Amino acid sequence: MMPEPPNPAPFLETSRDEDAGAVFVLQSKGQWWHAGFHLTTAIVGPTLLTLPYAFRGLGWGPGFLCLTTMGVVTFYSYYLMSKVLDHCEKAGRRHIRFRELAADVLGSGWMFYFVIFIQTAINTGVGIGAILLAGECLKIMYSDLSPNGSLKLYHFIAMVTVVMIVISQLPTFHSLRHINFGSLLLSLGYSFLVVGACIYAVSGYWVFGNKASSNIILSLMPDEGPSLAPTWVLAVTVIFVLLQLLAIGLVYSQVAYEIMEKKSADVNQGMFSKRNLIPRIILRSLYMLLCGFFAAMLPFFGDISGVVGAVGFIPLDFILPMLLYNKTYKPPKSTFIYWINISIMIVFTGAGILGTFSSVRKLVLDASKFKLFSDDVVD
């Protein structure tokens, strides 16, 4: 169900009132602090626990350099995006979708579909990864309580998928504010875990070296010998990770729901009318089933993170914001900001291409290490 590129005057409130995706899924009723809840859920999460895995491949020096560089460039990208959005809004074109912003500024139909592609890669990849990691968390707890139990990883992935299907029926992004507030509270309680995750990125790599797992919790719970941290600390960590993953999976699925319901829903009928409710239940359930199926069939958490980062996050976070700023404000070629933006685009385009090839190559190499619906997550 491919969305259509915007028409020449797509951003008036009258046209948006006829857009079911905007009216229902992206319902604009929230306050600024609700945005904080959503952003915290989207940004602060268990992916921090993969930092030692990144250091495993990079080593100390390049690891710290890349981490610092990515942080600085990310904040710079957000600054540029805020300037572009502000410029468009002052010109009477308020954007609520990144793909429409890109198509408006760059004036290209293919750019609209390119952004759709990378957004789909990000959101589907994060959805699969969230379900996979949540299933792994359940398996960790189960293995500790019942070491000889018969349940496999895919059983726990199926359990998580069922839960995600149920909570994904919350109709609007705004309706997630309570769940994301809970996620924010988890993050506050998670502060020690975030600090711990950052320490694990250092001491974890120091201790485990090139044997660090894509989920550092597993490295702290070796198959042989005692756990390397107090049991209650690991238990709380796993529970916090599991709960937050549910919220993360919901947040990143909203783009898919908005795209689907822009076509499937009738804005002239109620959000909970039979005409809109039945397609919503069917489409969202199918989407979550698809994510759960691939999570169970292809348990590559570390490899999935690499592919999603190379194909999705690098273009969206480190290339398009600079391009949009240069096209919007047209800084002279003699200015420092013009060449900084050009340099960032060139460097991260190269990084994205290399990352895509290396991630796909690792996926191919790791394919020999597992069976379909394996009981272990492949690093």
Short mmCIF file of C-alpha atoms in Angstrom, two decimals:
data_model
loop_
_atom_site.label_atom_id
_atom_site.label_comp_id
_atom_site.label_asym_id
_atom_site.label_seq_id
_atom_site.Cartn_x
_atom_site.Cartn_y
_atom_site.Cartn_z
CA MET A 1 0.00 0.00 0.00
CA MET A 2 2.34 2.71 -1.31
CA PRO A 3 1.53 6.32 -0.35
CA GLU A 4 1.29 8.93 -3.07
CA PRO A 5 3.75 11.80 -3.36
CA PRO A 6 2.39 15.18 -2.29
CA ASN A 7 0.52 17.35 -4.78
CA PRO A 8 1.74 20.89 -5.57
CA ALA A 9 -0.11 22.36 -2.55
CA PRO A 10 -0.23 19.49 -0.09
CA PHE A 11 0.33 21.17 3.22
CA LEU A 12 -2.78 23.25 3.77
CA GLU A 13 -4.88 22.37 6.80
CA THR A 14 -7.90 21.75 4.54
CA SER A 15 -6.10 18.96 2.66
CA ARG A 16 -4.76 17.52 5.92
CA ASP A 17 -8.30 17.34 7.32
CA GLU A 18 -9.06 14.81 4.57
CA ASP A 19 -5.96 12.72 5.35
CA ALA A 20 -6.92 9.79 7.58
CA GLY A 21 -3.30 9.07 8.46
CA ALA A 22 -2.86 12.61 9.79
CA VAL A 23 -6.29 12.91 11.41
CA PHE A 24 -6.29 9.52 13.14
CA VAL A 25 -2.77 8.15 13.69
CA LEU A 26 -0.95 11.50 13.88
CA GLN A 27 -3.75 13.22 15.78
CA SER A 28 -2.45 16.60 16.96
CA LYS A 29 -3.71 16.88 20.53
CA GLY A 30 -0.56 16.56 22.58
CA GLN A 31 1.50 19.01 24.61
CA TRP A 32 5.22 19.66 24.43
CA TRP A 33 5.88 17.34 27.36
CA HIS A 34 4.14 14.51 25.50
CA ALA A 35 6.72 15.00 22.76
CA GLY A 36 9.34 14.54 25.45
CA PHE A 37 7.79 11.21 26.42
CA HIS A 38 7.81 10.04 22.81
CA LEU A 39 11.37 11.20 22.14
CA THR A 40 12.68 9.58 25.29
CA THR A 41 11.13 6.28 24.26
CA ALA A 42 12.50 6.54 20.73
CA ILE A 43 16.04 7.54 21.72
CA VAL A 44 16.87 6.15 25.17
CA GLY A 45 16.64 2.39 25.03
CA PRO A 46 18.30 -0.99 25.33
CA THR A 47 20.32 -0.42 22.17
CA LEU A 48 22.87 1.12 24.55
CA LEU A 49 23.59 -2.45 25.60
CA THR A 50 25.01 -3.11 22.13
CA LEU A 51 27.86 -0.59 22.57
CA PRO A 52 30.40 -3.22 23.65
CA TYR A 53 29.49 -5.15 20.49
CA ALA A 54 30.33 -2.05 18.43
CA PHE A 55 33.62 -1.66 20.31
CA ARG A 56 34.31 -5.32 19.62
CA GLY A 57 34.60 -4.55 15.93
CA LEU A 58 36.15 -1.08 16.17
CA GLY A 59 38.55 -1.28 19.08
CA TRP A 60 39.27 1.42 21.67
CA GLY A 61 40.49 4.40 19.66
CA PRO A 62 38.17 4.20 16.64
CA GLY A 63 35.30 3.22 18.95
CA PHE A 64 35.53 6.37 21.07
CA LEU A 65 36.19 8.54 18.03
CA CYS A 66 33.17 7.22 16.13
CA LEU A 67 30.89 7.42 19.18
CA THR A 68 31.86 11.05 19.86
CA THR A 69 31.64 12.06 16.21
CA MET A 70 28.21 10.47 15.77
CA GLY A 71 26.93 12.24 18.89
CA VAL A 72 28.14 15.68 17.78
CA VAL A 73 26.86 15.27 14.21
CA THR A 74 23.50 13.97 15.47
CA PHE A 75 22.88 17.08 17.58
CA TYR A 76 24.00 19.24 14.67
CA SER A 77 21.58 17.43 12.35
CA TYR A 78 18.68 18.03 14.76
CA TYR A 79 19.59 21.72 14.89
CA LEU A 80 19.53 21.98 11.08
CA MET A 81 16.21 20.13 10.89
CA SER A 82 14.63 22.54 13.38
CA LYS A 83 15.78 25.46 11.23
CA VAL A 84 14.33 23.91 8.06
CA LEU A 85 11.00 23.07 9.71
CA ASP A 86 10.76 26.59 11.13
CA HIS A 87 11.49 28.10 7.72
CA CYS A 88 8.78 26.02 6.03
CA GLU A 89 6.21 26.78 8.73
CA LYS A 90 6.81 30.52 8.40
CA ALA A 91 6.20 30.09 4.67
CA GLY A 92 2.81 28.49 5.42
CA ARG A 93 3.88 24.86 4.98
CA ARG A 94 3.77 23.08 8.34
CA HIS A 95 5.08 19.52 8.06
CA ILE A 96 4.24 16.54 10.23
CA ARG A 97 5.91 13.93 8.00
CA PHE A 98 9.60 13.77 7.15
CA ARG A 99 8.91 12.43 3.65
CA GLU A 100 6.70 15.43 2.82
CA LEU A 101 9.33 17.82 4.13
CA ALA A 102 11.97 16.20 1.90
CA ALA A 103 9.69 16.23 -1.15
CA ASP A 104 8.72 19.86 -0.53
CA VAL A 105 12.26 21.16 -0.12
CA LEU A 106 13.92 19.01 -2.78
CA GLY A 107 10.98 19.14 -5.19
CA SER A 108 11.43 15.57 -6.35
CA GLY A 109 8.92 12.73 -6.50
CA TRP A 110 11.65 10.10 -6.25
CA MET A 111 12.90 11.69 -3.02
CA PHE A 112 9.46 11.10 -1.48
CA TYR A 113 9.73 7.37 -2.23
CA PHE A 114 13.38 7.25 -1.14
CA VAL A 115 12.44 8.59 2.30
CA ILE A 116 9.55 6.11 2.43
CA PHE A 117 12.05 3.32 1.76
CA ILE A 118 14.52 4.30 4.48
CA GLN A 119 11.74 5.01 6.98
CA THR A 120 10.29 1.58 6.26
CA ALA A 121 13.73 0.01 6.70
CA ILE A 122 14.20 1.75 10.04
CA ASN A 123 10.77 1.09 11.48
CA THR A 124 10.49 -2.51 10.32
CA GLY A 125 14.04 -3.25 11.42
CA VAL A 126 13.47 -1.72 14.84
CA GLY A 127 10.14 -3.57 15.13
CA ILE A 128 11.80 -6.89 14.36
CA GLY A 129 14.72 -6.13 16.65
CA ALA A 130 12.45 -5.05 19.53
CA ILE A 131 10.39 -8.23 19.35
CA LEU A 132 13.53 -10.38 19.04
CA LEU A 133 15.28 -8.75 22.00
CA ALA A 134 12.11 -8.84 24.13
CA GLY A 135 11.76 -12.55 23.37
CA GLU A 136 15.38 -13.01 24.33
CA CYS A 137 14.73 -11.22 27.65
CA LEU A 138 11.88 -13.61 28.41
CA LYS A 139 14.10 -16.54 27.54
CA ILE A 140 16.84 -15.26 29.86
CA MET A 141 14.40 -15.14 32.78
CA TYR A 142 12.93 -18.53 31.86
CA SER A 143 16.35 -20.17 31.57
CA ASP A 144 17.30 -18.86 34.98
CA LEU A 145 14.10 -20.19 36.57
CA SER A 146 13.98 -23.43 34.60
CA PRO A 147 17.41 -24.34 33.17
CA ASN A 148 16.13 -27.57 31.61
CA GLY A 149 12.87 -26.15 30.31
CA SER A 150 11.57 -27.13 26.88
CA LEU A 151 10.52 -23.68 25.62
CA LYS A 152 12.59 -22.22 22.79
CA LEU A 153 13.39 -18.66 21.74
CA TYR A 154 10.68 -18.63 19.09
CA HIS A 155 8.06 -19.48 21.72
CA PHE A 156 8.95 -16.33 23.62
CA ILE A 157 9.02 -14.29 20.42
CA ALA A 158 5.49 -15.54 19.73
CA MET A 159 4.41 -14.44 23.23
CA VAL A 160 5.85 -10.96 22.70
CA THR A 161 4.22 -10.73 19.28
CA VAL A 162 0.79 -11.47 20.75
CA VAL A 163 1.29 -8.72 23.35
CA MET A 164 2.42 -6.30 20.63
CA ILE A 165 -0.64 -7.11 18.52
CA VAL A 166 -2.92 -6.28 21.45
CA ILE A 167 -1.29 -2.99 22.48
CA SER A 168 -0.76 -1.91 18.87
CA GLN A 169 -4.52 -1.41 18.60
CA LEU A 170 -4.16 1.89 20.45
CA PRO A 171 -5.41 4.04 17.57
CA THR A 172 -3.27 7.18 17.71
CA PHE A 173 0.27 8.23 18.46
CA HIS A 174 -1.20 10.56 21.07
CA SER A 175 -2.81 7.59 22.84
CA LEU A 176 0.69 6.24 23.51
CA ARG A 177 1.48 9.16 25.81
CA HIS A 178 0.68 7.17 28.96
CA ILE A 179 2.77 4.20 27.85
CA ASN A 180 5.62 6.49 26.89
CA PHE A 181 5.33 8.32 30.20
CA GLY A 182 5.81 4.93 31.82
CA SER A 183 8.80 4.46 29.52
CA LEU A 184 10.13 7.81 30.72
CA LEU A 185 9.81 6.66 34.33
CA LEU A 186 11.64 3.49 33.36
CA SER A 187 14.33 5.68 31.85
CA LEU A 188 14.70 7.63 35.08
CA GLY A 189 15.00 4.38 36.99
CA TYR A 190 17.06 3.17 34.06
CA SER A 191 19.62 5.93 34.61
CA PHE A 192 21.84 3.57 36.53
CA LEU A 193 21.40 1.07 33.73
CA VAL A 194 22.32 3.69 31.13
CA VAL A 195 25.43 4.59 33.11
CA GLY A 196 26.05 0.87 33.52
CA ALA A 197 25.59 0.34 29.80
CA CYS A 198 28.12 3.10 29.08
CA ILE A 199 30.52 1.54 31.58
CA TYR A 200 29.94 -1.85 29.99
CA ALA A 201 30.85 -0.22 26.67
CA VAL A 202 34.24 0.36 28.23
CA SER A 203 34.70 -2.24 30.94
CA GLY A 204 32.50 -4.66 29.02
CA TYR A 205 34.81 -4.49 26.04
CA TRP A 206 37.80 -4.52 28.39
CA VAL A 207 36.56 -7.69 30.09
CA PHE A 208 35.08 -9.56 27.12
CA GLY A 209 37.18 -8.17 24.27
CA ASN A 210 36.24 -9.63 20.90
CA LYS A 211 33.88 -12.07 22.60
CA ALA A 212 31.42 -9.35 23.66
CA SER A 213 27.88 -10.34 22.70
CA SER A 214 25.50 -8.13 20.74
CA ASN A 215 23.49 -8.12 24.00
CA ILE A 216 25.92 -7.43 26.87
CA ILE A 217 23.50 -9.01 29.35
CA LEU A 218 24.32 -12.38 27.82
CA SER A 219 28.03 -11.74 28.32
CA LEU A 220 27.32 -11.04 31.99
CA MET A 221 25.45 -14.35 32.25
CA PRO A 222 27.87 -16.93 30.79
CA ASP A 223 26.68 -20.46 30.04
CA GLU A 224 29.31 -21.83 32.40
CA GLY A 225 30.12 -20.47 35.84
CA PRO A 226 28.36 -17.83 37.96
CA SER A 227 26.92 -14.55 36.71
CA LEU A 228 29.38 -11.66 36.56
CA ALA A 229 26.96 -9.28 38.31
CA PRO A 230 24.49 -9.67 41.20
CA THR A 231 21.44 -11.67 40.17
CA TRP A 232 18.97 -9.01 41.29
CA VAL A 233 20.76 -6.36 39.22
CA LEU A 234 20.55 -8.53 36.12
CA ALA A 235 16.90 -9.38 36.85
CA VAL A 236 15.93 -5.70 37.15
CA THR A 237 17.91 -4.91 34.01
CA VAL A 238 16.12 -7.60 32.02
CA ILE A 239 12.67 -6.53 33.25
CA PHE A 240 13.33 -2.85 32.47
CA VAL A 241 14.65 -3.76 29.03
CA LEU A 242 11.63 -5.96 28.32
CA LEU A 243 9.07 -3.32 29.33
CA GLN A 244 10.79 -0.54 27.44
CA LEU A 245 11.08 -2.66 24.30
CA LEU A 246 7.29 -2.90 24.12
CA ALA A 247 7.03 0.89 24.12
CA ILE A 248 9.85 1.23 21.57
CA GLY A 249 8.17 -1.27 19.24
CA LEU A 250 4.94 0.75 19.44
CA VAL A 251 6.60 4.10 18.74
CA TYR A 252 8.50 2.87 15.69
CA SER A 253 5.42 1.13 14.24
CA GLN A 254 3.45 4.38 14.00
CA VAL A 255 4.91 5.35 10.62
CA ALA A 256 3.76 2.03 9.13
CA TYR A 257 0.30 2.46 10.65
CA GLU A 258 0.02 6.02 9.37
CA ILE A 259 0.99 4.94 5.85
CA MET A 260 -1.51 2.06 5.86
CA GLU A 261 -4.40 4.00 7.37
CA LYS A 262 -3.96 6.96 5.08
CA LYS A 263 -5.36 4.64 2.41
CA SER A 264 -7.44 2.15 4.38
CA ALA A 265 -9.36 4.48 6.71
CA ASP A 266 -12.27 6.79 5.91
CA VAL A 267 -11.75 10.16 7.57
CA ASN A 268 -15.47 10.96 7.26
CA GLN A 269 -16.38 8.12 9.61
CA GLY A 270 -15.49 7.76 13.27
CA MET A 271 -12.16 6.42 14.42
CA PHE A 272 -13.93 3.52 16.12
CA SER A 273 -16.57 2.95 13.45
CA LYS A 274 -16.78 -0.57 12.06
CA ARG A 275 -15.57 0.79 8.71
CA ASN A 276 -12.26 1.93 10.26
CA LEU A 277 -11.89 -0.41 13.24
CA ILE A 278 -11.90 -3.71 11.33
CA PRO A 279 -9.22 -2.72 8.74
CA ARG A 280 -7.11 -1.23 11.55
CA ILE A 281 -7.18 -4.45 13.57
CA ILE A 282 -6.41 -6.58 10.52
CA LEU A 283 -3.59 -4.44 9.11
CA ARG A 284 -1.85 -3.76 12.42
CA SER A 285 -2.09 -7.39 13.44
CA LEU A 286 -0.63 -8.51 10.11
CA TYR A 287 2.22 -6.02 10.45
CA MET A 288 3.13 -7.25 13.92
CA LEU A 289 2.80 -10.88 12.84
CA LEU A 290 5.19 -10.17 9.98
CA CYS A 291 7.74 -8.56 12.33
CA GLY A 292 7.38 -11.42 14.81
CA PHE A 293 7.74 -14.04 12.08
CA PHE A 294 11.00 -12.58 10.80
CA ALA A 295 12.30 -12.10 14.35
CA ALA A 296 11.72 -15.80 15.05
CA MET A 297 12.93 -17.04 11.69
CA LEU A 298 16.06 -14.86 11.43
CA PRO A 299 17.42 -14.17 14.94
CA PHE A 300 20.27 -11.81 13.95
CA PHE A 301 20.00 -9.01 16.52
CA GLY A 302 23.49 -7.58 16.02
CA ASP A 303 23.36 -7.96 12.26
CA ILE A 304 19.87 -6.44 12.02
CA SER A 305 21.12 -3.41 13.99
CA GLY A 306 23.98 -3.00 11.51
CA VAL A 307 21.79 -3.18 8.42
CA VAL A 308 19.15 -0.83 9.82
CA GLY A 309 21.82 1.67 10.84
CA ALA A 310 23.57 1.62 7.46
CA VAL A 311 20.46 1.65 5.25
CA GLY A 312 18.17 3.76 7.41
CA PHE A 313 19.63 5.87 10.18
CA ILE A 314 22.73 7.11 8.35
CA PRO A 315 20.82 8.66 5.39
CA LEU A 316 18.01 9.97 7.59
CA ASP A 317 20.19 11.40 10.38
CA PHE A 318 23.48 12.32 8.73
CA ILE A 319 22.82 13.09 5.06
CA LEU A 320 19.31 14.43 4.42
CA PRO A 321 19.29 17.14 7.16
CA MET A 322 22.41 18.75 5.67
CA LEU A 323 21.04 18.51 2.14
CA LEU A 324 17.68 19.99 3.21
CA TYR A 325 19.41 22.88 4.98
CA ASN A 326 21.61 23.72 1.99
CA LYS A 327 18.62 23.59 -0.37
CA THR A 328 16.42 25.68 1.94
CA TYR A 329 18.83 28.43 3.00
CA LYS A 330 21.21 28.21 0.03
CA PRO A 331 24.36 29.29 1.93
CA PRO A 332 27.09 30.66 -0.38
CA LYS A 333 29.71 28.14 -1.43
CA SER A 334 32.34 30.30 0.20
CA THR A 335 30.80 29.85 3.67
CA PHE A 336 32.01 27.46 6.34
CA ILE A 337 28.57 25.92 6.97
CA TYR A 338 28.15 24.99 3.30
CA TRP A 339 31.36 23.00 3.21
CA ILE A 340 30.79 21.46 6.64
CA ASN A 341 27.44 20.15 5.41
CA ILE A 342 28.92 18.91 2.13
CA SER A 343 31.77 17.18 3.99
CA ILE A 344 29.39 15.46 6.40
CA MET A 345 27.24 14.24 3.50
CA ILE A 346 30.24 12.84 1.63
CA VAL A 347 31.76 11.12 4.67
CA PHE A 348 28.51 9.55 5.83
CA THR A 349 27.47 8.54 2.32
CA GLY A 350 30.70 6.57 2.14
CA ALA A 351 30.13 5.19 5.64
CA GLY A 352 26.59 4.16 4.71
CA ILE A 353 27.72 2.37 1.55
CA LEU A 354 30.54 0.55 3.36
CA GLY A 355 28.26 -0.23 6.29
CA THR A 356 25.58 -1.66 4.03
CA PHE A 357 28.00 -3.97 2.24
CA SER A 358 29.73 -5.09 5.44
CA SER A 359 26.43 -5.66 7.29
CA VAL A 360 24.94 -7.66 4.44
CA ARG A 361 28.19 -9.64 4.12
CA LYS A 362 28.08 -10.46 7.84
CA LEU A 363 24.47 -11.55 7.52
CA VAL A 364 25.47 -13.90 4.71
CA LEU A 365 28.39 -15.28 6.71
CA ASP A 366 26.26 -15.73 9.83
CA ALA A 367 23.60 -17.55 7.84
CA SER A 368 25.73 -20.70 8.13
CA LYS A 369 25.65 -20.52 11.95
CA PHE A 370 21.97 -21.03 12.51
CA LYS A 371 18.89 -22.94 11.56
CA LEU A 372 15.53 -21.41 10.80
CA PHE A 373 13.74 -20.60 14.06
CA SER A 374 16.96 -21.09 16.01
CA ASP A 375 16.98 -21.11 19.80
CA ASP A 376 19.91 -18.69 19.95
CA VAL A 377 20.41 -15.15 18.77
CA VAL A 378 23.32 -14.98 16.34
CA ASP A 379 25.85 -12.20 17.02
#
